[in-house]
């Protein structure tokens, strides 16, 4: 017999689904027999979703035929942003494959130490030890004994702020502002 392979849709690559003429039928030697063989699962390129929000990443992966599988990790990236994916973007995978996503819990928070009354050097050491970066801003004082001593801070000691953010001495915004 002379087999003629024909690929047909199916999830199990290489598995025969049918023959024509069917099994058990008597035919002359040399007859062509159509053999239907599954082509395997449909595949697609995994889209890049790193940097997207979890909602956007889920929508893109679902549209491409993949199943997102998120896990949450500590990261300096914004909360709910995808920071890693596996399989890697651009790889070809069977549709229905799970794509592992690492999603940011958001930047770690820390309690801001109260440094009012500290010297500049003490304030910098204390704030850096708590995980903050420090920029100093100086203000005029009338009492010479207060020279190079923290007069005030914002946010106040005991409040929470994002670790790694700059602690400004005298400015606004997030981080600690200390007036020396």
Coordinates of N, CA and C in Angstrom, one line a residue:
X1 N 0.8 -1.2 0.0 CA 0.0 0.0 0.0 C 0.9 1.2 0.0
X2 N 0.3 2.3 -0.5 CA 1.1 3.6 -0.6 C 0.4 4.7 0.3
X3 N 1.0 4.9 1.5 CA 0.3 5.9 2.4 C 0.6 7.3 1.9
X4 N -0.5 8.1 2.0 CA -0.4 9.6 1.7 C -0.8 10.3 3.0
X5 N 0.2 11.0 3.6 CA 0.0 11.7 4.8 C -0.8 13.0 4.6
X6 N -1.8 13.2 5.3 CA -2.6 14.5 5.3 C -2.7 15.0 6.7
X7 N -2.2 16.2 7.0 CA -2.3 16.8 8.3 C -3.7 17.3 8.5
X8 N -4.2 17.0 9.7 CA -5.5 17.5 10.1 C -5.4 18.2 11.5
X9 N -6.3 19.1 11.8 CA -6.2 19.7 13.1 C -6.4 18.7 14.2
X10 N -5.6 18.9 15.3 CA -5.7 18.0 16.5 C -4.6 18.3 17.4
X11 N -4.8 18.0 18.7 CA -3.8 18.4 19.7 C -2.7 17.4 19.9
X12 N -2.8 16.2 19.5 CA -1.7 15.2 19.6 C -0.9 15.0 18.3
X13 N 0.2 15.8 18.2 CA 1.0 15.8 17.0 C 1.4 14.3 16.6
X14 N 1.2 13.9 15.4 CA 1.6 12.7 14.9 C 0.6 11.5 15.1
X15 N -0.4 11.7 15.8 CA -1.4 10.7 16.0 C -2.3 10.5 14.8
X16 N -2.5 9.3 14.3 CA -3.4 9.0 13.2 C -4.8 9.0 13.7
X17 N -5.7 9.8 12.9 CA -7.1 9.9 13.3 C -8.0 9.0 12.4
X18 N -7.5 8.7 11.2 CA -8.4 7.9 10.3 C -7.5 7.5 9.0
X19 N -8.0 6.5 8.3 CA -7.5 6.2 7.0 C -8.6 6.1 6.0
X20 N -8.2 6.3 4.7 CA -9.2 6.1 3.7 C -8.5 5.4 2.5
X21 N -8.9 4.1 2.2 CA -9.9 3.4 2.8 C -9.7 3.0 4.3
X22 N -10.8 2.8 5.0 CA -10.7 2.5 6.5 C -10.0 1.1 6.8
X23 N -9.5 1.0 8.0 CA -8.9 -0.2 8.4 C -9.8 -1.4 8.2
X24 N -9.2 -2.6 7.8 CA -10.0 -3.8 7.7 C -10.6 -4.0 6.3
X25 N -10.5 -3.0 5.4 CA -11.1 -3.1 4.1 C -10.0 -3.7 3.2
X26 N -10.4 -4.6 2.3 CA -9.5 -5.3 1.4 C -9.3 -4.4 0.2
X27 N -8.1 -4.1 -0.2 CA -7.8 -3.3 -1.4 C -6.6 -4.0 -2.2
X28 N -6.5 -3.7 -3.5 CA -5.4 -4.3 -4.2 C -4.0 -3.7 -3.7
X29 N -3.0 -4.5 -3.8 CA -1.6 -4.0 -3.5 C -1.3 -2.8 -4.3
X30 N -0.6 -1.8 -3.7 CA -0.2 -0.6 -4.4 C -1.3 0.5 -4.3
X31 N -2.4 0.2 -3.7 CA -3.4 1.2 -3.5 C -2.9 2.3 -2.6
X32 N -3.3 3.6 -3.0 CA -3.0 4.7 -2.2 C -4.0 4.8 -1.0
X33 N -3.4 5.0 0.2 CA -4.2 5.1 1.4 C -4.0 6.4 2.0
X34 N -5.1 7.2 2.1 CA -5.0 8.5 2.8 C -4.9 8.3 4.3
X35 N -3.9 8.8 4.9 CA -3.7 8.7 6.4 C -3.8 10.1 7.0
X36 N -4.8 10.3 7.8 CA -5.0 11.6 8.5 C -4.2 11.6 9.8
X37 N -3.3 12.6 9.9 CA -2.4 12.7 11.0 C -2.6 14.1 11.7
X38 N -2.8 14.0 13.0 CA -2.9 15.3 13.7 C -1.7 16.2 13.6
X39 N -1.9 17.5 13.4 CA -0.8 18.4 13.2 C -0.3 18.9 14.6
X40 N -1.0 18.7 15.7 CA -0.6 19.2 17.0 C -1.4 20.4 17.3
X41 N -1.2 20.9 18.5 CA -2.0 22.1 18.9 C -1.6 23.3 18.1
X42 N -2.6 24.2 18.0 CA -2.3 25.5 17.4 C -1.3 26.3 18.2
X43 N -0.4 27.0 17.6 CA 0.6 27.7 18.3 C 0.5 29.2 18.0
X44 N 1.1 30.0 18.8 CA 1.1 31.5 18.6 C 2.3 32.0 19.3
X45 N 2.7 33.2 18.9 CA 3.8 33.9 19.5 C 3.3 34.5 20.8
X46 N 4.1 34.4 21.9 CA 3.8 34.9 23.2 C 4.0 36.4 23.1
X47 N 3.0 37.2 23.4 CA 3.2 38.7 23.4 C 4.0 39.2 24.6
X48 N 4.7 40.3 24.4 CA 5.4 40.9 25.5 C 4.4 41.7 26.3
X49 N 4.4 41.4 27.6 CA 3.5 42.1 28.5 C 4.2 42.7 29.7
X50 N 5.5 42.6 29.8 CA 6.3 43.2 30.9 C 6.1 44.8 30.8
X51 N 5.8 45.4 31.9 CA 5.6 46.8 31.9 C 4.2 47.2 31.9
X52 N 3.3 46.3 31.5 CA 1.9 46.5 31.4 C 1.2 46.3 32.8
X53 N 0.0 46.8 33.0 CA -0.7 46.5 34.2 C -1.2 45.0 34.1
X54 N -1.5 44.4 35.2 CA -2.0 43.1 35.2 C -3.2 42.9 34.3
X55 N -4.2 43.9 34.4 CA -5.4 43.8 33.5 C -5.1 43.9 32.1
X56 N -4.2 44.8 31.6 CA -3.8 44.9 30.2 C -3.1 43.6 29.8
X57 N -2.2 43.1 30.6 CA -1.4 41.9 30.3 C -2.4 40.7 30.1
X58 N -3.3 40.6 31.0 CA -4.3 39.5 31.0 C -5.1 39.6 29.7
X59 N -5.5 40.7 29.3 CA -6.3 40.9 28.1 C -5.5 40.5 26.8
X60 N -4.2 41.0 26.8 CA -3.4 40.7 25.6 C -3.1 39.2 25.5
X61 N -2.8 38.6 26.7 CA -2.5 37.1 26.6 C -3.7 36.3 26.2
X62 N -4.9 36.7 26.8 CA -6.1 36.0 26.4 C -6.4 36.1 25.0
X63 N -6.2 37.3 24.4 CA -6.5 37.5 23.0 C -5.6 36.7 22.1
X64 N -4.4 36.4 22.6 CA -3.4 35.6 21.8 C -3.6 34.1 22.0
X65 N -4.5 33.8 23.0 CA -4.8 32.4 23.2 C -4.0 31.7 24.4
X66 N -3.5 32.6 25.2 CA -2.7 32.1 26.4 C -3.4 32.4 27.7
X67 N -3.0 31.6 28.7 CA -3.6 31.7 30.1 C -2.6 32.4 31.0
X68 N -2.9 33.6 31.5 CA -2.0 34.3 32.4 C -2.1 33.6 33.8
X69 N -0.9 33.5 34.4 CA -0.8 32.8 35.7 C 0.0 33.8 36.6
X70 N -0.6 34.8 37.2 CA 0.1 35.8 38.0 C 0.5 35.4 39.4
X71 N 1.7 35.9 39.8 CA 2.1 35.7 41.2 C 2.7 37.1 41.6
X72 N 2.5 37.5 42.8 CA 2.9 38.8 43.2 C 4.2 38.8 44.0
X73 N 5.1 39.8 43.6 CA 6.4 39.9 44.1 C 6.7 41.3 44.6
X74 N 7.6 41.4 45.6 CA 8.1 42.8 46.0 C 8.9 43.4 44.9
X75 N 8.7 44.6 44.5 CA 9.4 45.3 43.4 C 9.3 46.8 43.6
X76 N 10.3 47.5 43.1 CA 10.2 48.9 43.1 C 9.3 49.5 42.0
X77 N 8.8 48.6 41.1 CA 7.9 49.0 40.0 C 6.5 49.3 40.6
X78 N 5.7 50.1 39.9 CA 4.4 50.5 40.4 C 3.5 49.2 40.7
X79 N 2.6 49.4 41.7 CA 1.8 48.3 42.1 C 1.0 47.8 40.9
X80 N 0.8 46.4 40.7 CA 0.1 45.7 39.7 C 0.7 45.8 38.3
X81 N 2.0 46.2 38.2 CA 2.7 46.2 36.9 C 3.4 44.9 36.8
X82 N 3.4 44.3 35.6 CA 4.1 43.0 35.3 C 5.6 43.3 35.2
X83 N 6.4 42.6 36.0 CA 7.8 42.9 36.0 C 8.6 41.7 35.3
X84 N 8.0 40.6 35.1 CA 8.7 39.4 34.4 C 7.6 38.5 33.9
X85 N 8.0 37.8 32.8 CA 7.1 36.8 32.3 C 7.9 35.6 31.8
X86 N 7.2 34.4 31.8 CA 7.8 33.2 31.3 C 6.7 32.3 30.8
X87 N 6.7 31.8 29.5 CA 7.8 31.9 28.5 C 8.1 33.4 28.1
X88 N 9.3 33.5 27.5 CA 9.7 34.9 27.1 C 8.9 35.4 25.9
X89 N 8.8 36.7 25.8 CA 8.1 37.3 24.6 C 8.7 36.8 23.3
X90 N 7.8 36.6 22.4 CA 8.2 36.2 21.0 C 8.4 34.7 20.8
X91 N 8.4 33.9 21.9 CA 8.6 32.5 21.7 C 7.3 31.9 21.2
X92 N 7.3 30.8 20.5 CA 6.2 30.2 19.9 C 5.7 29.1 20.9
X93 N 4.5 29.1 21.3 CA 4.0 28.1 22.3 C 2.6 27.7 21.9
X94 N 2.2 26.5 22.3 CA 0.8 26.0 22.0 C -0.2 27.0 22.6
X95 N -1.2 27.3 21.9 CA -2.3 28.1 22.5 C -2.9 27.3 23.7
X96 N -3.2 28.1 24.7 CA -3.7 27.5 26.0 C -2.6 27.3 27.0
X97 N -1.3 27.6 26.6 CA -0.2 27.5 27.5 C -0.4 28.6 28.6
X98 N 0.0 28.2 29.8 CA 0.0 29.2 30.9 C 1.3 30.1 30.8
X99 N 1.1 31.4 31.0 CA 2.3 32.3 31.0 C 2.4 32.8 32.4
X100 N 3.5 32.5 33.0 CA 3.7 32.9 34.4 C 4.1 34.4 34.4
X101 N 3.4 35.2 35.2 CA 3.6 36.6 35.3 C 4.0 36.9 36.7
X102 N 5.1 37.7 36.9 CA 5.4 38.3 38.2 C 4.9 39.7 38.2
X103 N 4.1 40.0 39.2 CA 3.4 41.3 39.3 C 3.8 42.0 40.5
X104 N 4.1 43.3 40.4 CA 4.6 44.0 41.5 C 3.6 44.3 42.6
X105 N 4.0 44.1 43.8 CA 3.2 44.5 45.0 C 3.3 46.0 45.2
X106 N 4.2 46.7 44.5 CA 4.4 48.1 44.7 C 5.7 48.3 45.5
X107 N 6.2 49.5 45.4 CA 7.5 49.7 46.2 C 7.3 49.5 47.7
X108 N 8.3 49.0 48.3 CA 8.2 48.7 49.8 C 8.1 50.0 50.5
X109 N 7.3 50.0 51.6 CA 7.1 51.2 52.4 C 7.9 51.0 53.7
X110 N 8.3 52.1 54.3 CA 9.0 52.1 55.5 C 8.5 53.2 56.4
X111 N 8.7 53.1 57.7 CA 8.3 54.1 58.6 C 9.4 55.2 58.6
X112 N 9.0 56.5 58.5 CA 10.0 57.6 58.4 C 10.5 57.9 59.8
X113 N 11.8 57.8 60.1 CA 12.3 58.2 61.4 C 12.1 59.7 61.7
X114 N 11.8 60.0 62.9 CA 11.8 61.4 63.3 C 13.2 61.9 63.6
X115 N 13.6 62.8 62.7 CA 15.0 63.3 62.8 C 15.1 64.8 63.3
X116 N 13.9 65.4 63.7 CA 14.0 66.8 64.2 C 14.8 66.8 65.4
X117 N 15.8 67.8 65.4 CA 16.7 67.9 66.5 C 18.0 67.2 66.3
X118 N 18.1 66.4 65.2 CA 19.3 65.7 64.9 C 20.3 66.6 64.2
X119 N 21.6 66.4 64.3 CA 22.5 67.1 63.4 C 22.3 66.6 62.0
X120 N 22.8 67.3 61.0 CA 22.7 67.0 59.6 C 23.3 65.6 59.4
X121 N 24.4 65.3 60.0 CA 25.1 64.0 59.8 C 24.2 62.9 60.4
X122 N 23.7 63.1 61.6 CA 22.9 62.1 62.3 C 21.6 61.8 61.5
X123 N 21.0 62.9 61.0 CA 19.7 62.8 60.2 C 20.0 61.9 58.9
X124 N 21.1 62.3 58.2 CA 21.4 61.5 57.0 C 21.6 60.1 57.3
X125 N 22.4 59.8 58.3 CA 22.7 58.4 58.7 C 21.4 57.6 59.0
X126 N 20.6 58.3 59.8 CA 19.3 57.6 60.3 C 18.4 57.4 59.1
X127 N 18.2 58.3 58.3 CA 17.3 58.2 57.1 C 17.8 57.2 56.1
X128 N 19.1 57.2 55.9 CA 19.7 56.2 54.9 C 19.6 54.8 55.5
X129 N 19.8 54.7 56.8 CA 19.7 53.3 57.4 C 18.2 52.8 57.3
X130 N 17.3 53.7 57.3 CA 15.9 53.3 57.1 C 15.5 53.0 55.7
X131 N 16.4 53.2 54.7 CA 16.2 52.9 53.3 C 15.8 54.1 52.5
X132 N 16.1 55.3 52.9 CA 15.8 56.5 52.2 C 17.0 57.1 51.6
X133 N 16.9 57.9 50.5 CA 18.0 58.7 50.0 C 17.7 60.1 50.6
X134 N 18.8 60.9 50.7 CA 18.7 62.2 51.4 C 19.2 63.3 50.6
X135 N 18.5 64.3 50.4 CA 18.9 65.6 49.9 C 18.7 66.6 51.0
X136 N 19.6 67.5 51.3 CA 19.5 68.4 52.4 C 19.2 69.8 51.8
X137 N 18.4 70.6 52.5 CA 18.0 71.9 52.2 C 18.2 72.8 53.5
X138 N 18.9 73.9 53.3 CA 19.2 74.7 54.5 C 18.2 75.9 54.6
X139 N 17.9 76.3 55.9 CA 17.1 77.4 56.2 C 17.9 78.3 57.2
X140 N 17.5 79.5 57.2 CA 18.1 80.5 58.2 C 17.5 80.2 59.6
X141 N 18.4 80.3 60.6 CA 18.0 80.2 62.0 C 18.6 81.4 62.7
X142 N 17.8 81.8 63.7 CA 18.3 82.9 64.5 C 19.2 82.5 65.7
X143 N 19.1 81.3 66.1 CA 19.9 80.8 67.2 C 21.1 80.0 66.7
X144 N 22.3 80.5 66.9 CA 23.5 79.8 66.3 C 23.6 78.4 66.8
X145 N 23.1 78.0 68.0 CA 23.2 76.7 68.4 C 22.3 75.7 67.6
X146 N 21.4 76.2 66.8 CA 20.6 75.4 65.9 C 21.2 75.3 64.5
X147 N 22.3 75.9 64.3 CA 23.0 75.7 63.0 C 23.3 74.3 62.7
X148 N 22.9 73.8 61.6 CA 23.2 72.4 61.1 C 22.4 71.4 61.9
X149 N 21.2 71.8 62.5 CA 20.3 70.9 63.2 C 19.0 70.9 62.5
X150 N 18.4 69.7 62.3 CA 17.1 69.6 61.6 C 16.1 70.4 62.4
X151 N 15.4 71.3 61.7 CA 14.3 72.1 62.4 C 12.9 71.5 62.2
X152 N 12.7 70.9 61.0 CA 11.4 70.3 60.8 C 11.6 69.3 59.7
X153 N 10.6 68.4 59.5 CA 10.7 67.4 58.4 C 9.3 67.1 57.9
X154 N 9.2 66.7 56.6 CA 7.9 66.4 56.0 C 8.2 65.3 55.0
X155 N 7.5 64.1 55.1 CA 6.4 63.8 56.1 C 7.0 63.7 57.5
X156 N 6.2 63.8 58.5 CA 6.7 63.7 59.9 C 7.2 62.3 60.3
X157 N 8.0 62.3 61.3 CA 8.5 61.0 61.8 C 7.3 60.1 62.2
X158 N 7.4 58.8 61.9 CA 6.4 57.9 62.2 C 5.4 57.6 61.1
X159 N 5.4 58.5 60.0 CA 4.5 58.2 58.9 C 5.2 57.2 57.9
X160 N 4.5 56.7 56.9 CA 5.1 55.8 56.0 C 5.4 56.5 54.7
X161 N 6.5 56.0 54.1 CA 6.9 56.5 52.7 C 7.6 55.4 52.0
X162 N 7.7 55.6 50.7 CA 8.3 54.5 49.9 C 9.8 54.5 50.0
X163 N 10.3 53.3 50.4 CA 11.8 53.1 50.5 C 12.4 53.5 49.2
X164 N 13.6 54.1 49.3 CA 14.4 54.4 48.1 C 14.1 55.7 47.5
X165 N 13.0 56.3 47.9 CA 12.6 57.7 47.5 C 13.5 58.7 48.2
X166 N 13.7 59.8 47.5 CA 14.6 60.8 48.1 C 13.9 61.5 49.2
X167 N 14.7 61.7 50.3 CA 14.2 62.5 51.4 C 14.7 63.9 51.2
X168 N 13.8 64.8 50.9 CA 14.1 66.2 50.6 C 14.2 67.0 51.9
X169 N 15.2 67.7 52.1 CA 15.2 68.6 53.3 C 14.8 70.0 52.8
X170 N 13.5 70.3 53.0 CA 13.0 71.6 52.7 C 12.1 71.7 51.5
X171 N 12.1 70.6 50.6 CA 11.2 70.6 49.4 C 9.9 70.0 49.7
X172 N 9.1 69.8 48.6 CA 7.8 69.2 48.8 C 7.8 67.9 48.1
X173 N 6.6 67.3 48.0 CA 6.4 66.0 47.4 C 6.7 64.9 48.3
X174 N 6.9 63.7 47.8 CA 7.1 62.5 48.6 C 8.5 62.5 49.1
X175 N 8.7 61.7 50.1 CA 10.0 61.6 50.8 C 10.0 62.6 52.0
X176 N 11.1 62.7 52.7 CA 11.2 63.4 53.9 C 11.9 64.8 53.6
X177 N 11.3 65.8 54.1 CA 11.8 67.2 53.9 C 12.3 67.6 55.3
X178 N 13.6 67.9 55.4 CA 14.1 68.3 56.7 C 14.8 69.7 56.5
X179 N 14.4 70.6 57.4 CA 15.0 72.0 57.3 C 16.1 72.0 58.3
X180 N 17.3 72.4 57.8 CA 18.5 72.5 58.6 C 18.8 73.9 58.8

